[in-house]
């Protein structure tokens, strides 16, 4: 066939975002925030608190 013929193809659908991965990242951020708060009060904060 000729190279100047337009080939009509169905476009590749975009990848759907994975909601499970987002929930995992949010959960890890929450756990990290609690860990940092605990470390602050356990090691850095003055004893009077």
JSON list of N, CA and C in Angstrom, two decimals:
[
{"chain": "A", "resi": 1, "resn": "UNK", "atom": "N", "xyz": [0.83, -1.20, 0.00]},
{"chain": "A", "resi": 1, "resn": "UNK", "atom": "CA", "xyz": [0.00, 0.00, 0.00]},
{"chain": "A", "resi": 1, "resn": "UNK", "atom": "C", "xyz": [0.87, 1.25, 0.00]},
{"chain": "A", "resi": 2, "resn": "UNK", "atom": "N", "xyz": [0.23, 2.33, -0.25]},
{"chain": "A", "resi": 2, "resn": "UNK", "atom": "CA", "xyz": [0.92, 3.60, -0.29]},
{"chain": "A", "resi": 2, "resn": "UNK", "atom": "C", "xyz": [1.14, 4.13, 1.14]},
{"chain": "A", "resi": 3, "resn": "UNK", "atom": "N", "xyz": [2.23, 4.84, 1.33]},
{"chain": "A", "resi": 3, "resn": "UNK", "atom": "CA", "xyz": [2.54, 5.38, 2.66]},
{"chain": "A", "resi": 3, "resn": "UNK", "atom": "C", "xyz": [1.75, 6.63, 3.00]},
{"chain": "A", "resi": 4, "resn": "UNK", "atom": "N", "xyz": [1.09, 7.21, 2.02]},
{"chain": "A", "resi": 4, "resn": "UNK", "atom": "CA", "xyz": [0.36, 8.44, 2.30]},
{"chain": "A", "resi": 4, "resn": "UNK", "atom": "C", "xyz": [-1.11, 8.20, 2.62]},
{"chain": "A", "resi": 5, "resn": "UNK", "atom": "N", "xyz": [-1.46, 6.98, 2.94]},
{"chain": "A", "resi": 5, "resn": "UNK", "atom": "CA", "xyz": [-2.83, 6.65, 3.29]},
{"chain": "A", "resi": 5, "resn": "UNK", "atom": "C", "xyz": [-3.00, 6.82, 4.80]},
{"chain": "A", "resi": 6, "resn": "UNK", "atom": "N", "xyz": [-4.05, 7.52, 5.20]},
{"chain": "A", "resi": 6, "resn": "UNK", "atom": "CA", "xyz": [-4.32, 7.73, 6.62]},
{"chain": "A", "resi": 6, "resn": "UNK", "atom": "C", "xyz": [-4.90, 6.45, 7.20]},
{"chain": "A", "resi": 7, "resn": "UNK", "atom": "N", "xyz": [-4.31, 6.00, 8.28]},
{"chain": "A", "resi": 7, "resn": "UNK", "atom": "CA", "xyz": [-4.81, 4.80, 8.96]},
{"chain": "A", "resi": 7, "resn": "UNK", "atom": "C", "xyz": [-5.60, 5.26, 10.17]},
{"chain": "A", "resi": 8, "resn": "UNK", "atom": "N", "xyz": [-6.87, 4.92, 10.16]},
{"chain": "A", "resi": 8, "resn": "UNK", "atom": "CA", "xyz": [-7.73, 5.31, 11.28]},
{"chain": "A", "resi": 8, "resn": "UNK", "atom": "C", "xyz": [-7.64, 4.24, 12.36]},
{"chain": "A", "resi": 9, "resn": "UNK", "atom": "N", "xyz": [-7.11, 4.64, 13.50]},
{"chain": "A", "resi": 9, "resn": "UNK", "atom": "CA", "xyz": [-6.96, 3.72, 14.62]},
{"chain": "A", "resi": 9, "resn": "UNK", "atom": "C", "xyz": [-7.67, 4.30, 15.83]},
{"chain": "A", "resi": 10, "resn": "UNK", "atom": "N", "xyz": [-8.15, 3.42, 16.65]},
{"chain": "A", "resi": 10, "resn": "UNK", "atom": "CA", "xyz": [-8.78, 3.85, 17.89]},
{"chain": "A", "resi": 10, "resn": "UNK", "atom": "C", "xyz": [-7.69, 4.37, 18.82]},
{"chain": "A", "resi": 11, "resn": "UNK", "atom": "N", "xyz": [-7.87, 5.55, 19.41]},
{"chain": "A", "resi": 11, "resn": "UNK", "atom": "CA", "xyz": [-6.83, 6.07, 20.30]},
{"chain": "A", "resi": 11, "resn": "UNK", "atom": "C", "xyz": [-6.71, 5.21, 21.56]},
{"chain": "A", "resi": 12, "resn": "UNK", "atom": "N", "xyz": [-5.49, 5.17, 22.05]},
{"chain": "A", "resi": 12, "resn": "UNK", "atom": "CA", "xyz": [-5.24, 4.41, 23.28]},
{"chain": "A", "resi": 12, "resn": "UNK", "atom": "C", "xyz": [-5.87, 5.17, 24.44]},
{"chain": "A", "resi": 13, "resn": "UNK", "atom": "N", "xyz": [-6.69, 4.52, 25.25]},
{"chain": "A", "resi": 13, "resn": "UNK", "atom": "CA", "xyz": [-7.32, 5.24, 26.37]},
{"chain": "A", "resi": 13, "resn": "UNK", "atom": "C", "xyz": [-6.27, 5.63, 27.41]},
{"chain": "A", "resi": 14, "resn": "UNK", "atom": "N", "xyz": [-6.43, 6.80, 28.03]},
{"chain": "A", "resi": 14, "resn": "UNK", "atom": "CA", "xyz": [-5.47, 7.22, 29.05]},
{"chain": "A", "resi": 14, "resn": "UNK", "atom": "C", "xyz": [-5.55, 6.31, 30.27]},
{"chain": "A", "resi": 15, "resn": "UNK", "atom": "N", "xyz": [-4.41, 6.19, 30.95]},
{"chain": "A", "resi": 15, "resn": "UNK", "atom": "CA", "xyz": [-4.37, 5.33, 32.13]},
{"chain": "A", "resi": 15, "resn": "UNK", "atom": "C", "xyz": [-5.20, 5.96, 33.25]},
{"chain": "A", "resi": 16, "resn": "UNK", "atom": "N", "xyz": [-6.01, 5.14, 33.87]},
{"chain": "A", "resi": 16, "resn": "UNK", "atom": "CA", "xyz": [-6.83, 5.61, 34.98]},
{"chain": "A", "resi": 16, "resn": "UNK", "atom": "C", "xyz": [-5.98, 5.69, 36.25]},
{"chain": "A", "resi": 17, "resn": "UNK", "atom": "N", "xyz": [-6.16, 6.74, 37.04]},
{"chain": "A", "resi": 17, "resn": "UNK", "atom": "CA", "xyz": [-5.42, 6.82, 38.30]},
{"chain": "A", "resi": 17, "resn": "UNK", "atom": "C", "xyz": [-5.87, 5.73, 39.26]},
{"chain": "A", "resi": 18, "resn": "UNK", "atom": "N", "xyz": [-4.92, 5.23, 40.03]},
{"chain": "A", "resi": 18, "resn": "UNK", "atom": "CA", "xyz": [-5.25, 4.16, 40.97]},
{"chain": "A", "resi": 18, "resn": "UNK", "atom": "C", "xyz": [-5.60, 4.78, 42.32]},
{"chain": "A", "resi": 19, "resn": "UNK", "atom": "N", "xyz": [-6.87, 4.67, 42.74]},
{"chain": "A", "resi": 19, "resn": "UNK", "atom": "CA", "xyz": [-7.27, 5.30, 44.01]},
{"chain": "A", "resi": 19, "resn": "UNK", "atom": "C", "xyz": [-6.63, 4.61, 45.21]},
{"chain": "A", "resi": 20, "resn": "UNK", "atom": "N", "xyz": [-6.30, 3.34, 45.11]},
{"chain": "A", "resi": 20, "resn": "UNK", "atom": "CA", "xyz": [-5.68, 2.64, 46.23]},
{"chain": "A", "resi": 20, "resn": "UNK", "atom": "C", "xyz": [-4.32, 3.21, 46.56]},
{"chain": "A", "resi": 21, "resn": "UNK", "atom": "N", "xyz": [-3.57, 3.60, 45.54]},
{"chain": "A", "resi": 21, "resn": "UNK", "atom": "CA", "xyz": [-2.24, 4.17, 45.75]},
{"chain": "A", "resi": 21, "resn": "UNK", "atom": "C", "xyz": [-2.35, 5.52, 46.46]},
{"chain": "A", "resi": 22, "resn": "UNK", "atom": "N", "xyz": [-3.33, 6.32, 46.09]},
{"chain": "A", "resi": 22, "resn": "UNK", "atom": "CA", "xyz": [-3.52, 7.62, 46.74]},
{"chain": "A", "resi": 22, "resn": "UNK", "atom": "C", "xyz": [-3.89, 7.44, 48.20]},
{"chain": "A", "resi": 23, "resn": "UNK", "atom": "N", "xyz": [-4.76, 6.49, 48.50]},
{"chain": "A", "resi": 23, "resn": "UNK", "atom": "CA", "xyz": [-5.14, 6.23, 49.89]},
{"chain": "A", "resi": 23, "resn": "UNK", "atom": "C", "xyz": [-3.93, 5.77, 50.70]},
{"chain": "A", "resi": 24, "resn": "UNK", "atom": "N", "xyz": [-3.08, 4.97, 50.09]},
{"chain": "A", "resi": 24, "resn": "UNK", "atom": "CA", "xyz": [-1.88, 4.49, 50.77]},
{"chain": "A", "resi": 24, "resn": "UNK", "atom": "C", "xyz": [-0.95, 5.66, 51.10]},
{"chain": "A", "resi": 25, "resn": "UNK", "atom": "N", "xyz": [-0.77, 6.56, 50.16]},
{"chain": "A", "resi": 25, "resn": "UNK", "atom": "CA", "xyz": [0.10, 7.72, 50.39]},
{"chain": "A", "resi": 25, "resn": "UNK", "atom": "C", "xyz": [-0.47, 8.60, 51.50]},
{"chain": "A", "resi": 26, "resn": "UNK", "atom": "N", "xyz": [-1.77, 8.82, 51.51]},
{"chain": "A", "resi": 26, "resn": "UNK", "atom": "CA", "xyz": [-2.39, 9.63, 52.56]},
{"chain": "A", "resi": 26, "resn": "UNK", "atom": "C", "xyz": [-2.22, 8.96, 53.92]},
{"chain": "A", "resi": 27, "resn": "UNK", "atom": "N", "xyz": [-2.43, 7.65, 53.98]},
{"chain": "A", "resi": 27, "resn": "UNK", "atom": "CA", "xyz": [-2.28, 6.92, 55.24]},
{"chain": "A", "resi": 27, "resn": "UNK", "atom": "C", "xyz": [-0.83, 6.99, 55.74]},
{"chain": "A", "resi": 28, "resn": "UNK", "atom": "N", "xyz": [0.13, 6.86, 54.83]},
{"chain": "A", "resi": 28, "resn": "UNK", "atom": "CA", "xyz": [1.53, 6.94, 55.24]},
{"chain": "A", "resi": 28, "resn": "UNK", "atom": "C", "xyz": [1.88, 8.35, 55.74]},
{"chain": "A", "resi": 29, "resn": "UNK", "atom": "N", "xyz": [1.31, 9.37, 55.13]},
{"chain": "A", "resi": 29, "resn": "UNK", "atom": "CA", "xyz": [1.55, 10.74, 55.61]},
{"chain": "A", "resi": 29, "resn": "UNK", "atom": "C", "xyz": [0.98, 10.96, 57.00]},
{"chain": "A", "resi": 30, "resn": "UNK", "atom": "N", "xyz": [-0.20, 10.41, 57.27]},
{"chain": "A", "resi": 30, "resn": "UNK", "atom": "CA", "xyz": [-0.81, 10.54, 58.59]},
{"chain": "A", "resi": 30, "resn": "UNK", "atom": "C", "xyz": [0.04, 9.83, 59.64]},
{"chain": "A", "resi": 31, "resn": "UNK", "atom": "N", "xyz": [0.49, 8.62, 59.32]},
{"chain": "A", "resi": 31, "resn": "UNK", "atom": "CA", "xyz": [1.34, 7.87, 60.26]},
{"chain": "A", "resi": 31, "resn": "UNK", "atom": "C", "xyz": [2.65, 8.61, 60.49]},
{"chain": "A", "resi": 32, "resn": "UNK", "atom": "N", "xyz": [3.24, 9.18, 59.44]},
{"chain": "A", "resi": 32, "resn": "UNK", "atom": "CA", "xyz": [4.48, 9.93, 59.60]},
{"chain": "A", "resi": 32, "resn": "UNK", "atom": "C", "xyz": [4.27, 11.17, 60.46]},
{"chain": "A", "resi": 33, "resn": "UNK", "atom": "N", "xyz": [3.13, 11.84, 60.33]},
{"chain": "A", "resi": 33, "resn": "UNK", "atom": "CA", "xyz": [2.84, 13.02, 61.16]},
{"chain": "A", "resi": 33, "resn": "UNK", "atom": "C", "xyz": [2.74, 12.63, 62.63]},
{"chain": "A", "resi": 34, "resn": "UNK", "atom": "N", "xyz": [2.06, 11.53, 62.93]},
{"chain": "A", "resi": 34, "resn": "UNK", "atom": "CA", "xyz": [1.97, 11.07, 64.32]},
{"chain": "A", "resi": 34, "resn": "UNK", "atom": "C", "xyz": [3.35, 10.68, 64.85]},
{"chain": "A", "resi": 35, "resn": "UNK", "atom": "N", "xyz": [4.16, 10.03, 64.03]},
{"chain": "A", "resi": 35, "resn": "UNK", "atom": "CA", "xyz": [5.50, 9.63, 64.46]},
{"chain": "A", "resi": 35, "resn": "UNK", "atom": "C", "xyz": [6.37, 10.86, 64.74]},
{"chain": "A", "resi": 36, "resn": "UNK", "atom": "N", "xyz": [6.27, 11.88, 63.90]},
{"chain": "A", "resi": 36, "resn": "UNK", "atom": "CA", "xyz": [7.04, 13.10, 64.14]},
{"chain": "A", "resi": 36, "resn": "UNK", "atom": "C", "xyz": [6.57, 13.83, 65.40]},
{"chain": "A", "resi": 37, "resn": "UNK", "atom": "N", "xyz": [5.27, 13.86, 65.63]},
{"chain": "A", "resi": 37, "resn": "UNK", "atom": "CA", "xyz": [4.75, 14.49, 66.84]},
{"chain": "A", "resi": 37, "resn": "UNK", "atom": "C", "xyz": [5.22, 13.74, 68.08]},
{"chain": "A", "resi": 38, "resn": "UNK", "atom": "N", "xyz": [5.19, 12.42, 68.04]},
{"chain": "A", "resi": 38, "resn": "UNK", "atom": "CA", "xyz": [5.66, 11.62, 69.18]},
{"chain": "A", "resi": 38, "resn": "UNK", "atom": "C", "xyz": [7.15, 11.86, 69.41]},
{"chain": "A", "resi": 39, "resn": "UNK", "atom": "N", "xyz": [7.94, 11.88, 68.34]},
{"chain": "A", "resi": 39, "resn": "UNK", "atom": "CA", "xyz": [9.38, 12.09, 68.49]},
{"chain": "A", "resi": 39, "resn": "UNK", "atom": "C", "xyz": [9.66, 13.47, 69.06]},
{"chain": "A", "resi": 40, "resn": "UNK", "atom": "N", "xyz": [8.90, 14.46, 68.66]},
{"chain": "A", "resi": 40, "resn": "UNK", "atom": "CA", "xyz": [9.10, 15.81, 69.20]},
{"chain": "A", "resi": 40, "resn": "UNK", "atom": "C", "xyz": [8.84, 15.83, 70.70]},
{"chain": "A", "resi": 41, "resn": "UNK", "atom": "N", "xyz": [7.70, 15.30, 71.12]},
{"chain": "A", "resi": 41, "resn": "UNK", "atom": "CA", "xyz": [7.37, 15.35, 72.54]},
{"chain": "A", "resi": 41, "resn": "UNK", "atom": "C", "xyz": [8.22, 14.40, 73.36]},
{"chain": "A", "resi": 42, "resn": "UNK", "atom": "N", "xyz": [8.75, 13.35, 72.77]},
{"chain": "A", "resi": 42, "resn": "UNK", "atom": "CA", "xyz": [9.57, 12.40, 73.52]},
{"chain": "A", "resi": 42, "resn": "UNK", "atom": "C", "xyz": [11.01, 12.87, 73.68]},
{"chain": "A", "resi": 43, "resn": "UNK", "atom": "N", "xyz": [11.55, 13.58, 72.68]},
{"chain": "A", "resi": 43, "resn": "UNK", "atom": "CA", "xyz": [12.98, 13.87, 72.71]},
{"chain": "A", "resi": 43, "resn": "UNK", "atom": "C", "xyz": [13.33, 15.35, 72.70]},
{"chain": "A", "resi": 44, "resn": "UNK", "atom": "N", "xyz": [12.51, 16.20, 72.13]},
{"chain": "A", "resi": 44, "resn": "UNK", "atom": "CA", "xyz": [12.90, 17.59, 71.92]},
{"chain": "A", "resi": 44, "resn": "UNK", "atom": "C", "xyz": [12.19, 18.54, 72.88]},
{"chain": "A", "resi": 45, "resn": "UNK", "atom": "N", "xyz": [10.92, 18.34, 73.14]},
{"chain": "A", "resi": 45, "resn": "UNK", "atom": "CA", "xyz": [10.14, 19.26, 73.94]},
{"chain": "A", "resi": 45, "resn": "UNK", "atom": "C", "xyz": [10.67, 19.31, 75.38]},
{"chain": "A", "resi": 46, "resn": "UNK", "atom": "N", "xyz": [10.53, 20.47, 76.02]},
{"chain": "A", "resi": 46, "resn": "UNK", "atom": "CA", "xyz": [10.95, 20.54, 77.42]},
{"chain": "A", "resi": 46, "resn": "UNK", "atom": "C", "xyz": [10.11, 19.63, 78.30]},
{"chain": "A", "resi": 47, "resn": "UNK", "atom": "N", "xyz": [10.67, 19.24, 79.43]},
{"chain": "A", "resi": 47, "resn": "UNK", "atom": "CA", "xyz": [10.01, 18.28, 80.30]},
{"chain": "A", "resi": 47, "resn": "UNK", "atom": "C", "xyz": [8.75, 18.80, 80.97]},
{"chain": "A", "resi": 48, "resn": "UNK", "atom": "N", "xyz": [8.52, 20.10, 80.97]},
{"chain": "A", "resi": 48, "resn": "UNK", "atom": "CA", "xyz": [7.36, 20.67, 81.63]},
{"chain": "A", "resi": 48, "resn": "UNK", "atom": "C", "xyz": [6.05, 20.49, 80.88]},
{"chain": "A", "resi": 49, "resn": "UNK", "atom": "N", "xyz": [6.10, 20.00, 79.67]},
{"chain": "A", "resi": 49, "resn": "UNK", "atom": "CA", "xyz": [4.85, 19.88, 78.89]},
{"chain": "A", "resi": 49, "resn": "UNK", "atom": "C", "xyz": [4.08, 18.67, 79.29]}
]
